[in-house]
Amino acid sequence: MQERLKELQAEAIQKVDQSAGLKELNDIRVAYLGKKGPITEVLRGMGKLSAEERPVIGALANEVREAIAAKIEAKQSALEEAAVQEKLAAESIDVTLPGRPVKAGNHHPLTKIIEEIEDLFIGMGYEIAEGPEVEQDYYNFEALNLPKGHPARDMQDSFYITEEILLRTHTSPVQARTMEKHQGKGPIKIICPGKVYRRDNDDATHSHQFMQIEGLVVGENIRMSDLKGTLNVFAKKMFGEDREIRLRPSFFPFTEPSVEMDISCKMCGGHGCNVCKHTGWIEILGAGMVHPNVLEMAGYDSKKYTGFAFGMGPERIAMLKYGVDDIRHFYTNDVRFLNQFAIEE
Ligand code: FA5
């Protein structure tokens, strides 16, 4: 029996030495030291031994058991340490390697132009207002002096969702909403940037979805000269101090009188060229004094309050400022086009 125990010890120790993983090691532990293992079996059979043999075999069996357990424990520590080292080696980071460059995005040219226009007007004391793109016919047309069936509605071909709901065709409904919110009490000084939608055929200067920026000032003693002064400051800051503006009579149902503003052509200095169609001027926005009907409909006393409003298309402003020849470049997101605006960031 002593012989058998020595053999078991040698066998187990050899297996532990050869084991290559924690699972295998555990299997050896169970096989030799477990309840159904050969050492337990030897101990169980001790009853059959003589009184002299019993303590000797008992002590040896315990010795063997401890020797195997110690060997397993030592091997387990070694395997665990090796696993940690292997993991560390695999996950090590060479902090001296140069970083991989990350491509940074840029602001879209339209975002830039809108923010530039916003900053300019905020500098003159304006606040930013916003309104819904899915709009009620009432705010888009009726509250702007364009009752149902009014022929001037044809100026803005519309996407209707129901009889009373449409995609707004301009940012002017934000005027009507803001005035209504003020409940007949001035003053108001806002600009409203946002998307608008029209059933226009897409070409180099038209898009079915585009941006507008609306401006509205309401107060006592607001005059046409205030409008002209404001637009003059805007044009010079936006396009350069050397640019001139001119106001031409026009028609919008919500303003009276109405004007369109042109700026002198940069390409030819006002002498006439292809860009300005040989007129020396380029149209950039519509404007006018808020129509008394519009003020009254929003609850303002038009004898006490007057106002001016203007509406411009930032795409067309960006086209002029950056020399872009087709409005569709702003929407197709060709990075070769967009990257040209990255330099200024
Ligand atoms: C209007 O939309 C008026 N609401 C502007 C206004 C506001 C006048 C306040 C008076 C007082 P108009 O339809 O002209 O006006 O459009 C204004 C600007 O939007 C144009 O000058 C142009 O720059 C731009 N625009 C119009 N249609 C398109 C289009 N299909 N694609 C791109 N830009 C457009």
Short mmCIF file of C-alpha atoms and ligand atoms in Angstrom, two decimals:
data_model
loop_
_atom_site.label_atom_id
_atom_site.label_comp_id
_atom_site.label_asym_id
_atom_site.label_seq_id
_atom_site.Cartn_x
_atom_site.Cartn_y
_atom_site.Cartn_z
CA MET A 1 0.00 0.00 0.00
CA GLN A 2 2.92 2.29 0.74
CA GLU A 3 4.20 1.47 -2.69
CA ARG A 4 0.82 2.35 -4.27
CA LEU A 5 0.73 5.67 -2.47
CA LYS A 6 4.26 6.61 -3.65
CA GLU A 7 3.29 5.66 -7.19
CA LEU A 8 0.19 7.83 -6.99
CA GLN A 9 2.27 10.78 -5.74
CA ALA A 10 4.81 10.41 -8.54
CA GLU A 11 2.09 10.02 -11.15
CA ALA A 12 0.14 13.04 -9.93
CA ILE A 13 3.22 15.25 -9.71
CA GLN A 14 4.23 14.31 -13.24
CA LYS A 15 0.76 15.17 -14.54
CA VAL A 16 0.80 18.52 -12.70
CA ASP A 17 4.20 19.30 -14.21
CA GLN A 18 2.88 18.55 -17.69
CA SER A 19 -0.40 20.41 -17.31
CA ALA A 20 -0.70 23.49 -19.47
CA GLY A 21 -3.90 25.18 -18.23
CA LEU A 22 -6.02 25.88 -15.18
CA LYS A 23 -8.84 23.63 -16.34
CA GLU A 24 -6.51 20.68 -16.79
CA LEU A 25 -5.01 21.36 -13.36
CA ASN A 26 -8.41 21.34 -11.77
CA ASP A 27 -9.20 18.01 -13.41
CA ILE A 28 -6.02 16.57 -11.83
CA ARG A 29 -7.06 17.94 -8.44
CA VAL A 30 -10.45 16.27 -8.69
CA ALA A 31 -8.95 13.03 -10.03
CA TYR A 32 -6.35 12.59 -7.23
CA LEU A 33 -7.66 14.49 -4.25
CA GLY A 34 -11.42 14.29 -4.82
CA LYS A 35 -13.83 12.15 -2.82
CA LYS A 36 -13.73 9.42 -5.45
CA GLY A 37 -9.98 9.67 -5.93
CA PRO A 38 -7.44 6.87 -5.27
CA ILE A 39 -6.04 8.45 -2.06
CA THR A 40 -9.46 8.69 -0.45
CA GLU A 41 -9.96 5.11 -1.46
CA VAL A 42 -6.73 4.09 0.32
CA LEU A 43 -7.86 5.94 3.45
CA ARG A 44 -11.23 4.27 3.30
CA GLY A 45 -9.58 0.85 3.21
CA MET A 46 -7.54 1.52 6.33
CA GLY A 47 -10.00 -0.43 8.46
CA LYS A 48 -8.67 -3.61 6.93
CA LEU A 49 -5.11 -2.86 8.06
CA SER A 50 -3.40 -4.05 11.21
CA ALA A 51 -3.09 -1.70 14.19
CA GLU A 52 0.65 -1.22 13.50
CA GLU A 53 0.21 -0.51 9.82
CA ARG A 54 -2.69 1.92 10.20
CA PRO A 55 -0.81 4.97 11.62
CA VAL A 56 2.06 4.51 9.18
CA ILE A 57 -0.20 4.32 6.12
CA GLY A 58 -2.44 7.08 7.48
CA ALA A 59 0.51 9.42 7.93
CA LEU A 60 1.90 8.54 4.49
CA ALA A 61 -1.47 9.06 2.80
CA ASN A 62 -1.72 12.52 4.37
CA GLU A 63 1.84 13.31 3.34
CA VAL A 64 1.12 12.27 -0.24
CA ARG A 65 -2.13 14.25 -0.30
CA GLU A 66 -0.37 17.40 1.02
CA ALA A 67 2.52 16.99 -1.40
CA ILE A 68 0.13 16.76 -4.37
CA ALA A 69 -1.99 19.69 -3.10
CA ALA A 70 1.12 21.86 -2.63
CA LYS A 71 2.33 20.98 -6.10
CA ILE A 72 -1.05 21.84 -7.60
CA GLU A 73 -1.16 25.15 -5.74
CA ALA A 74 2.33 26.12 -6.89
CA LYS A 75 1.48 25.22 -10.47
CA GLN A 76 -1.80 27.16 -10.26
CA SER A 77 0.03 30.32 -9.13
CA ALA A 78 2.54 29.91 -11.93
CA LEU A 79 -0.20 29.46 -14.53
CA GLU A 80 -2.16 32.46 -13.24
CA GLU A 81 0.91 34.65 -13.27
CA ALA A 82 1.73 33.51 -16.81
CA ALA A 83 -1.83 34.38 -17.90
CA VAL A 84 -1.53 37.89 -16.43
CA GLN A 85 1.80 38.42 -18.14
CA GLU A 86 0.41 37.21 -21.45
CA LYS A 87 -2.57 39.57 -21.16
CA LEU A 88 -0.35 42.51 -20.29
CA ALA A 89 1.89 41.80 -23.26
CA ALA A 90 -1.10 41.57 -25.60
CA GLU A 91 -2.68 44.77 -24.35
CA SER A 92 0.43 46.86 -23.99
CA ILE A 93 0.29 50.26 -25.67
CA ASP A 94 3.29 51.96 -27.10
CA VAL A 95 2.67 55.51 -25.94
CA THR A 96 5.57 56.78 -28.01
CA LEU A 97 3.81 55.92 -31.31
CA PRO A 98 2.45 58.97 -33.16
CA GLY A 99 -1.38 59.25 -32.97
CA ARG A 100 -3.56 58.56 -36.01
CA PRO A 101 -4.94 61.86 -37.35
CA VAL A 102 -8.73 62.20 -36.95
CA LYS A 103 -10.52 63.98 -39.78
CA ALA A 104 -12.30 66.92 -38.19
CA GLY A 105 -15.60 68.04 -39.67
CA ASN A 106 -16.38 71.62 -40.63
CA HIS A 107 -19.40 73.77 -40.54
CA HIS A 108 -21.48 73.56 -43.71
CA PRO A 109 -21.12 76.78 -45.77
CA LEU A 110 -24.84 77.47 -45.32
CA THR A 111 -24.56 77.09 -41.53
CA LYS A 112 -21.64 79.49 -41.64
CA ILE A 113 -23.48 82.11 -43.63
CA ILE A 114 -26.57 81.84 -41.42
CA GLU A 115 -24.48 82.19 -38.26
CA GLU A 116 -22.69 85.17 -39.77
CA ILE A 117 -26.01 86.85 -40.58
CA GLU A 118 -27.39 86.00 -37.12
CA ASP A 119 -24.30 87.46 -35.41
CA LEU A 120 -24.60 90.59 -37.44
CA PHE A 121 -28.21 91.20 -36.45
CA ILE A 122 -27.70 90.10 -32.84
CA GLY A 123 -25.02 92.83 -32.76
CA MET A 124 -27.77 95.29 -33.72
CA GLY A 125 -30.01 94.14 -30.86
CA TYR A 126 -32.14 91.54 -32.65
CA GLU A 127 -33.35 88.31 -31.06
CA ILE A 128 -33.71 84.98 -32.84
CA ALA A 129 -37.22 83.57 -33.24
CA GLU A 130 -38.31 80.25 -34.68
CA GLY A 131 -41.52 78.74 -36.00
CA PRO A 132 -42.82 75.42 -37.36
CA GLU A 133 -41.96 74.20 -40.84
CA VAL A 134 -45.33 72.43 -41.07
CA GLU A 135 -47.51 75.50 -40.88
CA GLN A 136 -51.15 76.51 -40.84
CA ASP A 137 -52.52 78.19 -43.94
CA TYR A 138 -53.62 80.97 -41.58
CA TYR A 139 -50.11 82.01 -40.53
CA ASN A 140 -48.44 81.30 -43.88
CA PHE A 141 -50.98 83.33 -45.87
CA GLU A 142 -54.11 84.70 -44.22
CA ALA A 143 -52.49 86.54 -41.32
CA LEU A 144 -50.13 88.04 -43.89
CA ASN A 145 -52.94 89.71 -45.82
CA LEU A 146 -53.25 86.85 -48.29
CA PRO A 147 -56.83 85.56 -47.92
CA LYS A 148 -57.89 82.32 -49.61
CA GLY A 149 -58.08 82.74 -53.38
CA HIS A 150 -55.80 85.79 -53.39
CA PRO A 151 -53.92 85.79 -56.73
CA ALA A 152 -50.61 86.64 -55.00
CA ARG A 153 -50.64 83.14 -53.42
CA ASP A 154 -49.47 81.96 -56.85
CA MET A 155 -46.16 83.72 -56.22
CA GLN A 156 -45.33 80.86 -53.85
CA ASP A 157 -46.39 77.42 -55.16
CA SER A 158 -47.04 75.34 -52.09
CA PHE A 159 -46.88 71.79 -50.76
CA TYR A 160 -50.24 71.28 -49.01
CA ILE A 161 -50.70 68.47 -46.47
CA THR A 162 -54.41 69.16 -45.84
CA GLU A 163 -56.62 72.08 -46.88
CA GLU A 164 -55.39 74.03 -43.85
CA ILE A 165 -51.86 72.68 -43.32
CA LEU A 166 -48.86 73.12 -45.60
CA LEU A 167 -45.07 73.21 -45.62
CA ARG A 168 -44.34 76.87 -45.06
CA THR A 169 -43.38 78.69 -48.24
CA HIS A 170 -41.46 81.45 -46.49
CA THR A 171 -40.36 82.46 -42.97
CA SER A 172 -42.90 85.31 -42.83
CA PRO A 173 -45.41 83.24 -40.77
CA VAL A 174 -42.96 83.61 -37.86
CA GLN A 175 -43.64 87.38 -38.10
CA ALA A 176 -47.37 86.77 -37.72
CA ARG A 177 -46.87 84.32 -34.84
CA THR A 178 -44.45 86.62 -33.00
CA MET A 179 -46.73 89.66 -33.32
CA GLU A 180 -49.70 87.62 -32.13
CA LYS A 181 -47.69 86.47 -29.09
CA HIS A 182 -46.87 90.09 -28.19
CA GLN A 183 -50.62 90.83 -28.00
CA GLY A 184 -50.48 94.22 -29.59
CA LYS A 185 -47.60 95.52 -27.52
CA GLY A 186 -44.27 96.50 -29.04
CA PRO A 187 -41.45 96.61 -29.50
CA ILE A 188 -40.32 93.59 -31.53
CA LYS A 189 -36.92 93.12 -33.08
CA ILE A 190 -36.37 89.60 -34.39
CA ILE A 191 -34.75 87.57 -37.12
CA CYS A 192 -36.02 84.10 -37.96
CA PRO A 193 -33.84 81.68 -39.89
CA GLY A 194 -35.33 78.41 -41.13
CA LYS A 195 -36.15 76.00 -43.93
CA VAL A 196 -38.95 76.72 -46.40
CA TYR A 197 -40.52 74.71 -49.21
CA ARG A 198 -41.94 75.60 -52.61
CA ARG A 199 -43.04 73.69 -55.66
CA ASP A 200 -40.26 75.31 -57.68
CA ASN A 201 -38.35 73.30 -60.28
CA ASP A 202 -34.77 72.81 -59.18
CA ASP A 203 -32.20 74.66 -61.30
CA ALA A 204 -28.98 76.61 -60.73
CA THR A 205 -30.72 79.28 -58.63
CA HIS A 206 -33.89 77.52 -57.41
CA SER A 207 -34.50 74.66 -55.02
CA HIS A 208 -37.76 73.11 -53.79
CA GLN A 209 -36.36 73.32 -50.25
CA PHE A 210 -34.19 76.25 -49.26
CA MET A 211 -33.44 78.56 -46.34
CA GLN A 212 -34.76 81.99 -45.58
CA ILE A 213 -33.95 84.56 -42.96
CA GLU A 214 -36.74 86.87 -42.02
CA GLY A 215 -36.34 90.15 -40.16
CA LEU A 216 -39.06 92.06 -38.33
CA VAL A 217 -39.00 95.29 -36.36
CA VAL A 218 -42.18 96.71 -34.84
CA GLY A 219 -42.36 99.78 -32.64
CA GLU A 220 -43.45 103.39 -32.54
CA ASN A 221 -42.04 105.67 -35.23
CA ILE A 222 -40.36 102.90 -37.24
CA ARG A 223 -39.79 104.34 -40.70
CA MET A 224 -38.66 103.33 -44.16
CA SER A 225 -35.37 105.12 -43.48
CA ASP A 226 -34.77 102.70 -40.57
CA LEU A 227 -35.25 99.80 -42.98
CA LYS A 228 -32.89 101.31 -45.51
CA GLY A 229 -30.23 102.09 -42.88
CA THR A 230 -30.44 98.56 -41.46
CA LEU A 231 -30.16 96.92 -44.88
CA ASN A 232 -27.27 99.19 -45.79
CA VAL A 233 -25.31 98.13 -42.69
CA PHE A 234 -26.13 94.49 -43.42
CA ALA A 235 -24.98 94.67 -47.06
CA LYS A 236 -21.70 96.43 -46.26
CA LYS A 237 -20.83 94.09 -43.40
CA MET A 238 -21.74 91.06 -45.45
CA PHE A 239 -20.23 91.95 -48.81
CA GLY A 240 -17.73 94.75 -48.14
CA GLU A 241 -17.72 98.47 -47.36
CA ASP A 242 -17.42 99.35 -51.05
CA ARG A 243 -20.79 97.84 -51.95
CA GLU A 244 -23.78 100.05 -52.66
CA ILE A 245 -27.45 99.10 -52.20
CA ARG A 246 -30.52 100.22 -54.06
CA LEU A 247 -34.19 99.70 -53.28
CA ARG A 248 -36.59 99.06 -56.14
CA PRO A 249 -40.36 99.27 -55.78
CA SER A 250 -41.92 95.79 -55.60
CA PHE A 251 -45.01 94.02 -54.33
CA PHE A 252 -45.62 91.76 -51.33
CA PRO A 253 -49.17 91.56 -49.92
CA PHE A 254 -47.83 91.82 -46.36
CA THR A 255 -45.78 95.00 -46.82
CA GLU A 256 -46.72 98.45 -48.08
CA PRO A 257 -44.71 99.96 -49.60
CA SER A 258 -42.69 96.94 -50.73
CA VAL A 259 -39.21 96.93 -52.14
CA GLU A 260 -36.56 94.61 -53.44
CA MET A 261 -32.98 95.30 -52.52
CA ASP A 262 -30.08 95.00 -54.96
CA ILE A 263 -26.39 95.30 -54.19
CA SER A 264 -23.85 96.62 -56.63
CA CYS A 265 -22.09 93.86 -58.54
CA LYS A 266 -18.66 93.01 -57.18
CA MET A 267 -17.46 91.40 -60.40
CA CYS A 268 -17.74 94.51 -62.54
CA GLY A 269 -17.90 97.22 -59.88
CA GLY A 270 -21.36 98.18 -61.13
CA HIS A 271 -20.44 98.62 -64.82
CA GLY A 272 -22.34 95.54 -66.02
CA CYS A 273 -21.21 91.95 -66.66
CA ASN A 274 -22.59 88.41 -67.12
CA VAL A 275 -23.02 87.86 -63.37
CA CYS A 276 -25.30 90.89 -62.95
CA LYS A 277 -26.90 90.36 -66.37
CA HIS A 278 -25.32 93.67 -67.46
CA THR A 279 -27.30 95.75 -65.01
CA GLY A 280 -24.53 96.41 -62.44
CA TRP A 281 -26.90 95.20 -59.68
CA ILE A 282 -27.80 91.88 -58.06
CA GLU A 283 -31.10 91.28 -56.21
CA ILE A 284 -30.71 89.81 -52.74
CA LEU A 285 -33.89 90.30 -50.72
CA GLY A 286 -37.48 91.45 -50.44
CA ALA A 287 -38.60 93.96 -47.80
CA GLY A 288 -41.07 96.68 -46.92
CA MET A 289 -43.09 98.42 -44.22
CA VAL A 290 -45.42 95.96 -42.44
CA HIS A 291 -48.90 96.33 -43.99
CA PRO A 292 -51.39 97.93 -41.54
CA ASN A 293 -53.75 94.96 -42.13
CA VAL A 294 -51.06 92.56 -40.90
CA LEU A 295 -50.47 94.67 -37.77
CA GLU A 296 -54.20 94.91 -37.06
CA MET A 297 -54.77 91.17 -37.58
CA ALA A 298 -52.08 90.46 -34.99
CA GLY A 299 -53.77 92.85 -32.53
CA TYR A 300 -51.60 95.95 -33.06
CA ASP A 301 -52.98 99.47 -33.35
CA SER A 302 -51.58 100.42 -36.76
CA LYS A 303 -51.99 104.14 -35.98
CA LYS A 304 -49.61 103.81 -33.06
CA TYR A 305 -47.30 101.08 -34.28
CA THR A 306 -45.39 100.70 -37.52
CA GLY A 307 -42.76 98.21 -38.57
CA PHE A 308 -40.51 96.94 -41.28
CA ALA A 309 -39.77 93.42 -42.46
CA PHE A 310 -37.36 91.78 -44.84
CA GLY A 311 -36.75 88.26 -46.12
CA MET A 312 -33.64 86.89 -47.78
CA GLY A 313 -32.36 83.56 -49.10
CA PRO A 314 -29.03 82.66 -47.45
CA GLU A 315 -28.18 80.26 -50.31
CA ARG A 316 -28.21 83.15 -52.76
CA ILE A 317 -26.21 85.30 -50.33
CA ALA A 318 -23.65 82.49 -49.95
CA MET A 319 -23.54 82.05 -53.75
CA LEU A 320 -22.70 85.71 -54.17
CA LYS A 321 -20.25 85.87 -51.31
CA TYR A 322 -18.34 82.70 -52.19
CA GLY A 323 -18.80 82.77 -55.98
CA VAL A 324 -20.85 79.51 -56.09
CA ASP A 325 -22.49 79.03 -59.50
CA ASP A 326 -25.17 76.42 -58.63
CA ILE A 327 -27.45 76.30 -55.57
CA ARG A 328 -27.51 72.47 -55.75
CA HIS A 329 -23.89 72.31 -54.54
CA PHE A 330 -25.18 73.19 -51.07
CA TYR A 331 -27.34 70.07 -50.90
CA THR A 332 -25.38 67.35 -52.69
CA ASN A 333 -22.70 67.28 -49.97
CA ASP A 334 -19.77 66.63 -52.27
CA VAL A 335 -16.79 66.84 -49.90
CA ARG A 336 -14.65 68.38 -52.65
CA PHE A 337 -17.05 71.34 -52.57
CA LEU A 338 -17.47 71.39 -48.79
CA ASN A 339 -13.73 71.14 -48.07
CA GLN A 340 -13.16 74.47 -49.78
CA PHE A 341 -14.91 76.15 -46.87
CA ALA A 342 -12.76 74.40 -44.26
CA ILE A 343 -9.82 76.77 -44.58
CA GLU A 344 -11.48 79.66 -42.81
CA GLU A 345 -12.33 77.63 -39.66
C1 FA5 B 1 -40.59 86.15 -49.76
O1 FA5 B 1 -40.55 84.95 -49.52
C2 FA5 B 1 -41.03 87.13 -48.74
N1 FA5 B 1 -41.59 86.43 -47.64
C3 FA5 B 1 -39.85 87.99 -48.33
C4 FA5 B 1 -40.29 89.19 -47.56
C5 FA5 B 1 -40.28 89.16 -46.17
C6 FA5 B 1 -40.72 90.34 -48.21
C7 FA5 B 1 -40.70 90.26 -45.45
C8 FA5 B 1 -41.16 91.47 -47.48
C9 FA5 B 1 -41.13 91.40 -46.09
P1 FA5 B 1 -39.50 85.93 -52.11
O2 FA5 B 1 -40.43 84.97 -52.67
O3 FA5 B 1 -38.94 86.94 -53.04
O4 FA5 B 1 -40.08 86.69 -50.86
O5 FA5 B 1 -38.26 85.11 -51.48
C10 FA5 B 1 -37.25 85.73 -50.71
C11 FA5 B 1 -35.89 85.18 -51.08
O6 FA5 B 1 -35.90 83.75 -51.00
C12 FA5 B 1 -35.47 85.47 -52.50
O7 FA5 B 1 -34.84 86.72 -52.58
C13 FA5 B 1 -34.48 84.38 -52.78
O8 FA5 B 1 -33.19 84.70 -52.26
C14 FA5 B 1 -35.01 83.23 -51.97
N2 FA5 B 1 -35.73 82.26 -52.81
C15 FA5 B 1 -36.99 82.33 -53.28
N3 FA5 B 1 -37.33 81.22 -53.97
C16 FA5 B 1 -36.26 80.41 -53.93
C17 FA5 B 1 -35.94 79.09 -54.41
N4 FA5 B 1 -36.83 78.36 -55.05
N5 FA5 B 1 -34.71 78.58 -54.17
C18 FA5 B 1 -33.81 79.29 -53.47
N6 FA5 B 1 -34.03 80.53 -52.97
C19 FA5 B 1 -35.21 81.08 -53.19
#
